XYZ file of C-alpha atoms in Angstrom:
766
model
C 14.557 -50.769 31.982
C 13.988 -50.949 28.205
C 10.587 -49.328 28.618
C 12.146 -46.483 30.561
C 14.835 -46.040 27.912
C 12.160 -46.002 25.205
C 10.251 -43.358 27.125
C 13.391 -41.241 27.473
C 14.218 -41.663 23.784
C 10.646 -40.819 22.849
C 10.691 -37.663 24.967
C 14.064 -36.665 23.506
C 12.693 -37.217 20.022
C 9.627 -35.146 20.719
C 11.802 -32.414 22.209
C 14.038 -32.446 19.156
C 11.014 -32.329 16.883
C 9.544 -29.400 18.765
C 12.876 -27.525 18.621
C 13.176 -28.189 14.885
C 9.563 -27.151 14.372
C 10.135 -23.938 16.284
C 13.209 -23.214 14.193
C 11.265 -23.836 10.994
C 8.406 -21.638 12.200
C 10.809 -18.892 13.107
C 12.552 -19.154 9.743
C 9.276 -19.184 7.855
C 7.979 -16.299 9.935
C 11.152 -14.333 9.276
C 10.764 -14.908 5.566
C 7.095 -13.929 5.528
C 7.275 -11.236 8.188
C 7.129 -7.949 6.348
C 7.852 -4.343 7.186
C 4.903 -2.004 7.561
C 4.445 0.702 4.960
C 4.656 3.233 7.800
C 8.066 1.988 8.978
C 9.353 1.610 5.421
C 8.166 5.119 4.533
C 9.948 6.576 7.542
C 13.198 4.879 6.592
C 13.005 5.998 2.958
C 11.894 9.550 3.808
C 14.745 10.039 6.294
C 17.197 8.729 3.726
C 15.982 11.351 1.260
C 15.705 14.242 3.742
C 16.557 15.214 7.312
C 13.866 15.225 9.989
C 13.779 19.041 9.975
C 13.587 19.064 6.190
C 10.617 16.705 6.287
C 8.780 19.047 8.659
C 9.684 22.106 6.571
C 8.314 20.414 3.448
C 5.078 19.322 5.108
C 1.976 20.013 2.980
C -0.420 22.713 4.127
C -3.149 20.062 4.192
C -2.326 16.499 5.200
C -3.354 13.564 3.006
C -4.641 11.838 6.148
C -7.888 12.445 8.001
C -7.623 14.752 11.005
C -8.252 11.908 13.483
C -4.896 10.392 12.409
C -2.909 13.615 12.646
C -1.141 12.522 15.847
C 0.138 9.240 14.378
C 3.931 9.151 14.078
C 3.964 7.946 10.477
C 1.810 10.735 8.998
C 4.632 13.242 8.467
C 6.805 10.696 6.663
C 4.086 9.425 4.338
C 2.890 12.987 3.664
C 6.447 13.863 2.674
C 6.615 10.913 0.239
C 3.212 11.824 -1.240
C 4.471 15.361 -1.753
C 7.726 14.235 -3.385
C 6.003 11.787 -5.717
C 7.290 8.618 -4.058
C 3.790 7.603 -2.968
C 0.695 7.886 -5.154
C -2.505 8.609 -3.208
C -4.476 6.977 -6.013
C -2.888 3.559 -5.506
C -1.760 3.860 -1.881
C -4.492 5.267 0.348
C -3.576 7.641 3.149
C -5.256 5.699 5.934
C -4.396 3.563 8.934
C -4.946 0.275 7.124
C -2.424 1.118 4.392
C 0.098 2.458 6.879
C 0.004 -0.624 9.117
C -0.024 -3.135 6.243
C 3.202 -4.600 4.942
C 4.923 -2.695 2.166
C 4.379 -4.317 -1.228
C 6.583 -4.947 -4.239
C 4.485 -2.400 -6.143
C 5.488 0.336 -3.687
C 9.159 -0.676 -3.905
C 8.809 -0.544 -7.673
C 7.427 3.012 -7.481
C 10.278 4.072 -5.203
C 12.876 2.536 -7.509
C 11.366 4.212 -10.588
C 11.124 7.604 -8.891
C 14.726 7.529 -7.673
C 15.869 6.369 -11.083
C 13.931 9.165 -12.828
C 15.694 11.686 -10.594
C 19.035 10.323 -11.732
C 20.077 9.097 -8.324
C 22.599 6.275 -8.218
C 22.916 3.236 -10.459
C 19.807 2.952 -12.576
C 20.088 -0.805 -13.139
C 20.565 -1.541 -9.445
C 17.313 0.227 -8.612
C 15.297 -0.989 -11.587
C 16.070 -4.594 -10.643
C 13.443 -4.086 -7.925
C 10.727 -3.013 -10.390
C 8.016 -5.664 -10.510
C 4.744 -5.171 -12.315
C 3.784 -8.861 -12.513
C 1.704 -11.082 -10.254
C 4.021 -10.403 -7.318
C 3.422 -6.638 -7.385
C 0.654 -6.644 -4.794
C 2.360 -9.134 -2.497
C 3.987 -8.162 0.755
C 7.755 -7.873 0.751
C 9.540 -9.992 3.328
C 11.606 -8.174 5.907
C 14.788 -9.657 4.454
C 13.972 -8.514 0.923
C 12.924 -5.049 2.040
C 16.267 -4.440 3.717
C 18.097 -5.739 0.649
C 16.145 -3.200 -1.383
C 16.843 -0.484 1.142
C 20.601 -1.068 1.026
C 20.513 -0.577 -2.751
C 18.204 2.434 -2.395
C 20.459 4.076 0.187
C 23.524 3.534 -1.979
C 21.654 5.197 -4.850
C 20.120 8.234 -3.165
C 22.615 8.968 -0.361
C 26.060 9.337 -1.985
C 27.102 11.915 0.645
C 26.420 9.436 3.459
C 23.948 11.509 5.427
C 22.864 8.148 6.816
C 25.716 6.937 9.010
C 26.536 3.765 10.901
C 26.560 4.094 14.689
C 27.864 1.561 17.194
C 26.877 2.285 20.771
C 25.500 0.939 24.053
C 21.732 1.113 24.533
C 20.837 2.290 28.050
C 17.090 2.433 27.839
C 13.791 2.922 26.043
C 10.293 3.766 27.332
C 10.113 0.067 28.250
C 12.498 0.527 31.196
C 12.583 4.302 31.725
C 9.614 5.767 33.563
C 8.270 8.916 31.920
C 10.410 8.581 28.807
C 8.798 10.056 25.661
C 7.527 7.517 23.153
C 10.061 6.083 20.711
C 13.045 7.497 22.632
C 16.306 5.547 22.898
C 18.985 6.511 25.441
C 22.479 5.547 24.339
C 26.115 6.207 25.187
C 26.194 8.553 22.170
C 23.079 10.521 23.040
C 19.329 10.334 22.580
C 17.839 8.905 19.381
C 14.314 8.424 18.020
C 13.224 5.034 16.656
C 9.609 5.359 15.499
C 8.267 2.112 14.071
C 11.251 0.013 15.165
C 11.704 -2.509 17.998
C 14.578 -1.834 20.401
C 13.467 -3.131 23.792
C 15.246 -6.462 23.281
C 18.587 -4.679 22.834
C 18.668 -2.846 26.195
C 22.044 -3.215 27.977
C 23.680 -4.423 24.773
C 26.110 -2.942 22.281
C 24.314 -2.510 18.955
C 25.077 -1.198 15.500
C 22.451 0.796 13.612
C 21.984 3.200 10.728
C 20.977 6.735 11.701
C 20.424 10.130 10.195
C 21.113 12.822 12.755
C 19.214 11.600 15.841
C 16.863 9.206 13.998
C 17.515 5.443 13.958
C 16.585 3.961 10.579
C 17.638 0.342 10.903
C 19.171 -1.902 13.548
C 21.889 -3.848 11.795
C 23.056 -6.175 14.561
C 23.660 -6.826 18.218
C 27.429 -6.504 18.576
C 27.873 -7.734 22.136
C 25.880 -8.497 25.279
C 28.909 -7.559 27.411
C 29.119 -3.858 28.117
C 30.562 -1.491 30.704
C 28.779 1.609 31.888
C 31.919 3.622 32.525
C 32.080 6.516 34.965
C 28.431 6.259 35.949
C 27.095 8.268 38.891
C 25.901 6.080 41.773
C 22.919 8.060 43.015
C 21.493 5.579 45.536
C 22.013 2.281 47.356
C 19.403 0.227 49.190
C 21.508 -2.761 50.244
C 20.023 -4.962 47.525
C 19.960 -2.611 44.553
C 22.106 0.256 43.362
C 20.629 3.222 41.460
C 22.872 4.317 38.618
C 22.559 7.546 36.631
C 23.636 7.051 33.008
C 22.714 9.040 29.933
C 20.404 11.297 31.985
C 18.267 8.360 33.130
C 18.050 6.456 36.420
C 18.493 2.671 36.347
C 18.319 0.172 39.203
C 20.490 -2.944 39.240
C 20.835 -5.775 41.766
C 24.227 -5.622 43.458
C 24.435 -8.918 45.288
C 27.853 -10.410 44.624
C 29.156 -7.493 42.546
C 30.444 -5.254 45.355
C 33.395 -5.976 47.602
C 32.941 -2.817 49.699
C 29.376 -1.697 50.300
C 30.252 1.359 52.377
C 29.972 4.892 51.035
C 28.531 3.867 47.696
C 26.064 6.694 47.073
C 27.549 9.806 45.523
C 30.424 7.931 43.900
C 31.609 7.354 40.349
C 31.951 3.768 39.190
C 32.252 1.348 36.283
C 29.362 -1.138 36.089
C 30.113 -4.337 34.144
C 27.151 -6.273 32.678
C 26.687 -9.471 30.690
C 23.320 -10.313 29.225
C 21.872 -7.397 31.169
C 23.046 -8.814 34.513
C 25.575 -6.891 36.668
C 28.840 -8.759 37.194
C 31.069 -6.166 38.834
C 30.978 -2.580 40.120
C 34.296 -0.759 40.474
C 34.173 2.502 42.443
C 36.500 5.468 41.818
C 37.033 7.624 44.895
C 40.137 9.749 44.237
C 39.203 13.430 43.732
C 41.034 16.681 43.068
C 39.726 20.255 43.170
C 40.887 23.609 41.902
C 40.031 26.543 39.661
C 39.626 25.544 36.019
C 42.078 27.483 33.857
C 41.339 25.900 30.462
C 39.170 23.179 28.936
C 40.612 21.465 25.870
C 39.603 18.499 23.712
C 41.678 15.943 25.607
C 42.623 17.681 28.878
C 41.564 20.153 31.541
C 44.003 22.623 33.059
C 43.411 22.946 36.815
C 45.132 25.438 39.062
C 47.680 23.539 41.159
C 47.635 20.408 38.982
C 48.473 21.644 35.500
C 46.904 19.967 32.457
C 45.308 16.628 33.366
C 44.265 14.267 30.522
C 40.648 13.129 30.127
C 39.522 9.508 30.126
C 37.873 8.238 26.932
C 34.443 8.059 28.584
C 34.784 11.303 30.539
C 31.474 12.354 32.122
C 30.143 15.530 33.741
C 27.348 15.460 36.307
C 25.526 18.309 38.003
C 24.946 16.992 41.521
C 23.117 19.966 43.066
C 19.448 20.682 42.409
C 18.092 18.333 39.762
C 20.690 15.669 38.940
C 21.626 15.742 35.269
C 24.453 14.964 32.903
C 26.222 18.013 31.465
C 28.533 18.738 28.553
C 32.141 19.859 28.526
C 31.063 23.405 27.641
C 29.327 23.595 31.039
C 32.699 23.587 32.814
C 33.334 27.306 33.245
C 36.934 28.439 33.062
C 38.025 30.714 35.877
C 35.616 29.143 38.358
C 36.005 26.590 41.146
C 32.743 24.662 41.242
C 33.747 21.143 40.202
C 35.286 18.136 41.884
C 37.262 15.968 39.483
C 37.312 12.193 39.888
C 40.662 10.761 38.853
C 41.816 7.212 38.087
C 45.050 6.053 36.442
C 46.206 9.670 36.065
C 43.134 10.692 34.020
C 39.994 12.643 34.837
C 37.071 10.222 34.676
C 34.327 12.603 35.713
C 33.650 16.177 36.754
C 31.054 16.752 39.461
C 29.453 20.196 39.422
C 28.686 20.579 43.098
C 27.384 24.142 43.275
C 25.901 26.964 41.224
C 28.637 29.396 40.218
C 28.482 32.955 41.477
C 29.294 34.811 38.270
C 31.478 37.679 39.427
C 34.467 37.689 37.067
C 35.222 37.309 33.383
C 38.325 36.199 31.481
C 39.138 38.301 28.416
C 41.667 37.613 25.660
C 43.410 40.872 24.788
C 43.987 41.214 21.046
C 46.868 42.908 19.242
C 46.873 46.473 17.888
C 43.848 47.158 15.709
C 42.234 43.997 17.094
C 43.894 42.079 14.264
C 44.937 38.901 16.058
C 44.789 36.983 19.319
C 48.480 36.141 19.079
C 51.219 38.521 20.199
C 54.883 38.608 19.162
C 55.900 40.466 22.321
C 54.104 41.362 25.553
C 55.453 44.033 27.925
C 53.736 44.672 31.256
C 54.163 46.850 34.320
C 52.146 47.572 37.455
C 51.609 50.806 39.363
C 52.346 48.943 42.614
C 54.526 46.015 43.650
C 53.712 43.027 41.422
C 54.258 39.273 41.497
C 55.230 37.056 38.571
C 54.261 33.372 38.988
C 55.199 30.557 36.614
C 56.352 26.944 36.437
C 54.433 23.685 36.935
C 53.091 22.327 40.196
C 56.380 20.544 40.951
C 58.625 23.533 40.264
C 56.562 26.690 40.909
C 58.521 29.952 40.903
C 57.696 33.488 42.043
C 59.416 36.779 41.173
C 58.781 40.164 42.810
C 58.478 43.073 40.372
C 58.935 46.638 41.592
C 56.261 49.254 40.919
C 56.726 50.660 37.406
C 59.286 47.988 36.436
C 58.540 46.417 33.037
C 58.516 42.705 32.242
C 58.832 41.577 28.611
C 57.839 38.109 27.426
C 58.611 36.747 23.959
C 57.929 33.357 22.366
C 60.440 30.822 23.628
C 60.821 32.519 27.016
C 61.618 29.811 29.573
C 59.016 31.259 31.940
C 56.151 30.202 29.667
C 57.743 26.942 28.555
C 56.064 24.873 31.270
C 52.628 26.463 31.089
C 50.811 29.539 32.315
C 52.560 32.696 33.564
C 50.589 35.019 35.868
C 51.312 38.730 36.447
C 49.354 40.239 39.322
C 49.511 43.220 41.651
C 50.708 42.425 45.150
C 48.199 44.984 46.422
C 44.460 44.987 45.906
C 43.440 47.540 43.285
C 46.783 47.717 41.482
C 46.514 48.534 37.762
C 48.503 46.851 34.990
C 49.769 48.689 31.910
C 50.375 46.818 28.648
C 53.221 48.751 27.023
C 53.185 46.623 23.870
C 49.601 47.660 22.998
C 47.940 50.740 21.521
C 44.232 51.486 21.950
C 42.040 54.569 21.414
C 42.907 55.643 24.973
C 46.623 55.252 24.190
C 48.609 52.674 26.134
C 45.862 50.666 27.875
C 45.687 50.099 31.627
C 43.805 47.108 33.099
C 42.379 46.041 36.464
C 42.587 42.413 37.614
C 45.536 40.222 36.687
C 47.190 39.057 33.462
C 48.012 35.544 32.287
C 50.327 34.651 29.394
C 50.532 31.316 27.580
C 52.477 30.314 24.512
C 50.658 28.713 21.590
C 52.007 27.581 18.235
C 50.895 30.897 16.660
C 52.363 33.151 19.352
C 51.617 34.438 22.842
C 48.140 34.816 24.320
C 47.435 37.628 26.773
C 44.463 37.087 29.106
C 42.955 39.558 31.571
C 40.912 38.102 34.441
C 38.803 40.922 35.834
C 35.801 41.533 38.081
C 32.641 41.551 35.961
C 31.503 44.994 37.099
C 34.970 46.452 36.426
C 34.827 44.853 32.978
C 31.476 46.543 32.313
C 32.886 49.936 33.303
C 35.333 49.519 30.421
C 32.802 48.041 27.978
C 30.050 50.628 28.361
C 32.099 53.682 27.240
C 33.683 51.589 24.473
C 30.230 50.661 23.133
C 28.247 53.885 23.770
C 29.418 57.525 23.962
C 29.776 58.514 27.638
C 28.079 61.841 26.837
C 24.759 60.060 26.241
C 21.866 60.360 28.680
C 22.297 58.395 31.911
C 19.150 56.305 31.298
C 20.483 55.237 27.899
C 23.850 54.382 29.463
C 22.108 52.355 32.153
C 20.183 50.418 29.483
C 23.488 49.789 27.714
C 25.090 48.573 30.964
C 22.265 46.081 31.592
C 22.510 44.783 28.011
C 26.278 44.489 28.261
C 26.052 42.613 31.581
C 23.419 40.228 30.205
C 25.429 39.650 27.050
C 28.575 39.015 29.125
C 26.731 36.538 31.365
C 25.639 34.571 28.296
C 29.185 34.590 26.934
C 30.639 33.348 30.214
C 28.198 30.446 30.058
C 29.002 29.935 26.383
C 32.707 29.309 27.078
C 33.669 30.083 23.455
C 37.380 30.381 24.259
C 37.600 27.620 26.894
C 40.482 26.028 24.966
C 42.518 29.153 25.730
C 41.065 29.565 29.208
C 38.957 32.618 28.346
C 35.297 33.576 27.905
C 35.546 36.419 25.362
C 38.016 38.649 23.564
C 38.100 42.448 23.731
C 36.917 43.182 20.163
C 33.614 43.528 18.313
C 33.579 39.726 18.104
C 31.973 40.058 21.547
C 31.969 43.495 23.245
C 34.666 46.136 22.841
C 36.573 46.269 26.143
C 38.919 48.954 27.467
C 39.364 50.709 24.138
C 38.614 54.066 25.767
C 39.142 55.526 29.230
C 36.556 55.105 31.957
C 34.151 57.976 32.669
C 32.105 59.019 35.682
C 28.881 58.804 33.655
C 29.403 55.205 32.541
C 30.743 54.178 35.958
C 27.516 55.551 37.436
C 25.429 53.636 34.887
C 27.153 50.373 35.837
C 26.935 51.074 39.577
C 23.248 52.017 39.464
C 22.385 48.775 37.632
C 24.737 46.590 39.711
C 24.099 42.888 39.057
C 21.004 43.479 36.918
C 20.273 41.168 33.975
C 17.501 41.135 31.402
C 15.308 38.061 31.759
C 12.482 36.359 29.898
C 10.516 33.728 31.843
C 13.264 33.732 34.464
C 16.205 33.145 32.121
C 18.809 35.698 30.939
C 18.093 36.652 27.328
C 20.116 37.124 24.160
C 20.580 40.879 24.698
C 21.681 41.856 21.197
C 22.190 45.519 20.404
C 23.411 47.606 17.471
C 24.183 51.237 16.626
C 21.315 52.699 14.577
C 18.079 51.468 13.009
C 16.492 52.424 9.711
C 13.239 52.981 11.575
C 12.291 49.297 11.743
C 13.997 46.477 13.616
C 14.168 42.782 12.774
C 14.113 39.535 14.745
C 16.374 36.548 15.376
C 15.760 35.155 11.885
C 18.397 37.568 10.533
C 21.031 34.921 11.364
C 18.960 32.017 10.081
C 17.617 31.078 13.524
C 14.008 30.347 14.406
C 12.563 33.688 15.539
C 10.140 31.885 17.873
C 13.110 30.931 20.081
C 13.586 34.624 20.967
C 10.042 36.057 21.045
C 11.262 39.159 22.888
C 13.236 40.289 19.799
C 10.579 42.013 17.698
C 10.525 43.229 14.115
C 8.620 46.483 14.713
C 8.951 50.194 13.999
C 11.381 52.006 16.305
C 8.842 54.551 17.547
C 6.076 54.695 20.117
C 3.708 52.802 17.808
C 5.939 49.695 17.682
C 4.043 48.602 14.578
C 5.018 45.657 12.401
C 5.187 46.710 8.751
C 5.315 44.311 5.827
C 8.531 45.370 4.086
C 9.320 42.030 2.439
C 8.627 43.202 -1.113
C 11.085 45.365 -3.033
C 8.358 47.893 -3.797
C 7.377 48.336 -0.142
C 10.956 48.514 1.060
C 11.980 51.001 -1.654
C 9.239 53.378 -0.561
C 10.206 52.975 3.104
C 13.991 53.360 2.762
C 13.787 56.400 0.469
C 11.602 58.246 2.982
C 14.010 60.347 5.075
C 11.140 61.649 7.219
C 10.245 58.272 8.717
C 9.331 58.668 12.381
C 11.807 56.852 14.654
C 13.566 57.389 17.961
C 16.928 57.493 16.134
C 15.826 59.381 12.996
C 18.049 62.381 13.879
C 21.269 60.376 13.622
C 23.383 60.572 10.434
C 23.354 56.837 9.633
C 19.556 56.628 9.830
C 19.607 57.042 6.048
C 22.547 56.704 3.671
C 23.316 55.887 0.074
C 26.348 54.989 -1.975
C 27.291 54.127 -5.547
C 29.171 51.073 -6.689
C 30.120 49.717 -10.110
C 30.500 46.388 -11.854
C 34.258 46.967 -11.791
C 34.314 47.365 -7.995
C 32.004 44.386 -7.543
C 34.308 42.208 -9.639
C 36.837 42.338 -6.790
C 34.626 40.068 -4.670
C 32.337 38.408 -7.210
C 33.638 36.247 -10.017
C 32.392 33.610 -12.403
C 29.490 35.530 -13.983
C 31.325 37.648 -16.539
C 30.697 41.395 -16.558
C 28.111 42.178 -13.870
C 24.935 43.747 -15.297
C 22.305 43.296 -12.576
C 21.833 43.179 -8.802
C 18.464 42.212 -7.311
C 17.325 41.496 -3.757
C 15.226 38.400 -4.418
C 13.923 37.874 -0.879
C 13.701 39.921 2.301
C 13.330 39.005 5.944
C 11.279 40.565 8.742
C 11.713 44.340 8.661
C 12.951 44.239 5.064
C 16.596 43.210 5.457
C 18.180 41.629 2.381
C 17.937 37.858 2.682
C 19.079 36.757 -0.782
C 20.888 38.658 -3.537
C 20.974 37.630 -7.192
C 23.967 38.820 -9.224
C 23.510 38.628 -13.011
C 26.380 38.838 -15.468
C 27.064 38.347 -19.141
C 28.169 34.751 -18.488
C 25.722 33.583 -15.847
C 24.385 34.408 -12.406
C 25.001 33.717 -8.732
C 22.813 33.930 -5.634
C 24.160 34.894 -2.200
C 22.269 34.281 1.043
C 22.415 35.868 4.478
C 22.535 39.562 5.349
C 26.129 39.378 6.615
C 27.295 37.719 3.410
C 25.407 40.226 1.249
C 26.855 43.184 3.189
C 30.338 41.777 2.672
C 29.866 41.036 -1.051
C 28.553 44.520 -1.831
C 30.892 46.428 0.494
C 34.233 47.905 -0.487
C 36.650 50.242 1.308
C 36.516 52.614 -1.679
C 32.771 53.297 -1.359
C 31.710 56.737 -0.161
C 28.526 56.912 1.913
C 26.301 59.977 1.806
C 24.676 60.294 5.209
C 21.385 61.893 6.209
C 23.039 65.011 7.683
C 24.956 65.705 4.465
C 28.282 64.331 5.708
C 30.143 61.415 4.136
C 31.973 58.347 5.396
C 34.299 55.876 3.705
C 36.788 53.097 4.419
C 34.361 50.320 5.422
C 34.882 46.902 3.850
C 31.252 45.914 4.404
C 27.937 47.765 4.020
C 26.739 49.511 7.209
C 23.588 47.365 7.304
C 21.585 44.807 5.347
C 18.534 47.085 5.081
C 19.140 48.078 1.452
C 17.474 48.712 -1.888
C 19.519 48.611 -5.135
C 18.937 50.672 -8.285
C 20.567 49.951 -11.642
C 21.781 53.272 -13.102
C 22.704 51.847 -16.504
C 25.890 50.986 -18.414
C 28.291 53.570 -19.865
C 30.323 53.516 -23.087
C 33.087 51.578 -21.290
C 30.616 48.801 -20.423
C 30.715 49.701 -16.742
C 27.394 49.366 -14.933
C 26.692 51.675 -11.981
C 24.385 50.846 -9.062
C 23.011 53.066 -6.306
C 22.504 51.379 -2.950
C 19.947 53.051 -0.687
C 20.305 51.952 2.920
C 19.412 52.769 6.475
C 20.829 52.067 9.883
C 24.129 50.730 11.140
C 24.368 47.139 12.377
C 22.266 43.988 12.277
C 18.999 45.552 13.483
C 18.261 43.009 16.256
C 17.478 44.049 19.826
C 18.285 47.544 21.076
C 19.224 50.407 18.800
C 21.785 52.296 20.893
C 20.933 55.584 19.222
C 17.263 54.698 19.551
C 17.849 54.282 23.279
C 19.477 57.731 23.355
C 16.516 59.206 21.487
C 14.101 57.654 23.990
C 16.182 58.877 26.960
C 16.152 62.423 25.562
C 12.342 62.194 25.519
C 12.406 61.336 29.236
C 12.134 57.548 29.016
C 13.713 55.574 31.866
C 16.149 52.691 31.578
C 13.344 50.206 32.334
C 11.068 51.762 29.686
C 13.840 51.637 27.090
C 14.603 48.000 27.811
C 10.922 47.039 27.863
C 10.463 48.600 24.415
C 13.398 46.848 22.752
C 13.007 43.511 24.593
C 9.288 42.811 24.677
C 8.023 40.971 27.746
C 11.399 41.054 29.517
C 12.123 42.178 33.055
C 15.113 42.705 35.316
C 16.582 40.079 37.632
C 19.632 39.968 39.875
C 22.532 37.891 38.658
C 22.455 35.931 41.937
C 18.904 34.743 41.157
C 19.837 32.826 37.993
C 19.337 29.084 38.368
């Protein structure tokens, strides 16, 4: 018996010894385990600059050999070499250096560099400077992260690096086909190059991130998580397939389901502990109806009113390729979702079918397009009309005689409980808005009207058939006397633009897609005409497409003889390759007009060959003074100089330097420059000898500025030479007219202005 007890005690002692030894080994390993220079460089680089900024500042020639160009760490180390944080003389740009542990010497260089740049507390950083025997030694992981915390505090006062707490769904370790270094979380997709995350799957973690880049995992917060409102996409009897964060996961379901019938195609909450499922709660209650508005915390659904959203509200597209969507994908005015409800809140929206885009919802602005919010709205209909209001529990209907007016003011009891609808009782009835004035006079609208009360006043919304909308956009955007082929090109552009705006859902909070002003497309400002109706009818349902997708069909009034591309708004022009910066003539040649000398010669030439060269705004000039400029520019003293310091594709003004007696300022962006230099008092001399005035902004950003000197009153005069009217991207409307007058067809016009694009039917859009 004693021998057996001795054996047991001996085994227990050995076990204890082994456990203690393992703990010691782990502790020693943790102390000695360093962080690779590659991983440390990534963390430091992303603390100093965003991922996009690192790519933009990449050297023309990498410090690394070409055979390492595809390694993830190259861009970060190249950035640090370029910024002076790494010295290629002491730290070689090779694989061995990158994969070796970061040393105290490197930390010392980083601390000195940040200190030299005046970032943060100098003493806090310099405490990490070490030029002694320890300089070449590897830094332990613990000490590196202590250094990093001090470094981040010093160089990131604006907190570009933020703390994120979220659930980790997956990594390439458990997601087939996932790109390398990709983490799927409750808060979106992140990149984690050089870090280890696989051990945190199905756990709540806290990490530091800049944009979508994880820099450091701080801790595992909990191994108990709930995948709320997940889509159950499959069930085998032993496992359930769950769609979360745009990835498919399989979990064993034995013992976690009480009811195993009708599981697939349901929404549920999956509870896990330590990565093991403990419970699956299905949510089966659904409601359907037309979406009237999408707000931050609620969705307004016809027949149900405004229903609040659950905290972890999800949207899934269940037709075609299953994928998670965003709130902006819920189109107002359409009935294509089922809404899963639990505890009086919408847990998930299921997009069950592709919408047939056949109507658009337009906010009607006040007189002069000054505001969305009306003080009074007065309506009538040319046939019997119906007024509907009240909530789903107390809906009311009033009959309105033909020609009888209805006036709504803020505080009216009929809009107190929500949306009021005014519609014709007969198909084709037209509604007059007596409280509005447009170029046509008192405007008349097809479709129906909706009125809601907001804190700033009343909103007036017109829901109308898309083709009827276009019949009132086309003559408002292009003179109806223009050639039919030009009008047809305009109709196709307007339809394509409208389709994009419907998808964009800019006014979903108010239940609309667009407004009726130049913010989008001018709608129903003028009467309809046979010519523009014909243009819309003959292009029925046609959209402009590039590689099968509807394009950004931008258009503008008049060119200066050369267009520009999508970079005019700061975007990457490669995203819209069909928008070309070329001459607006049959040569379609790309000229280099980015220097002031080249652009001056071009803009002063009134005989430039272009399809729209006969139009008055093709060339214009105006004079302004330092006194006029002072109204919008301050802080530089008396203005003495204006210089375009950089130009974009086609020569538009990209940056403007204003010099004064007490300093200077630089303004960026063509819209900003047009606004700064514009003034309602300026008189524009046009190519045909006529003049125009009253514009608060310059007609275009294609300008050259001459200093005409300072008079005895210390007033400096400038002449601005310009060309064109509008932003210069896409189709010149007057260029289209010029082409049509030369016999070009609608298709030829569109092909010229939107390179590589074709026509598709709206029903063919995926």
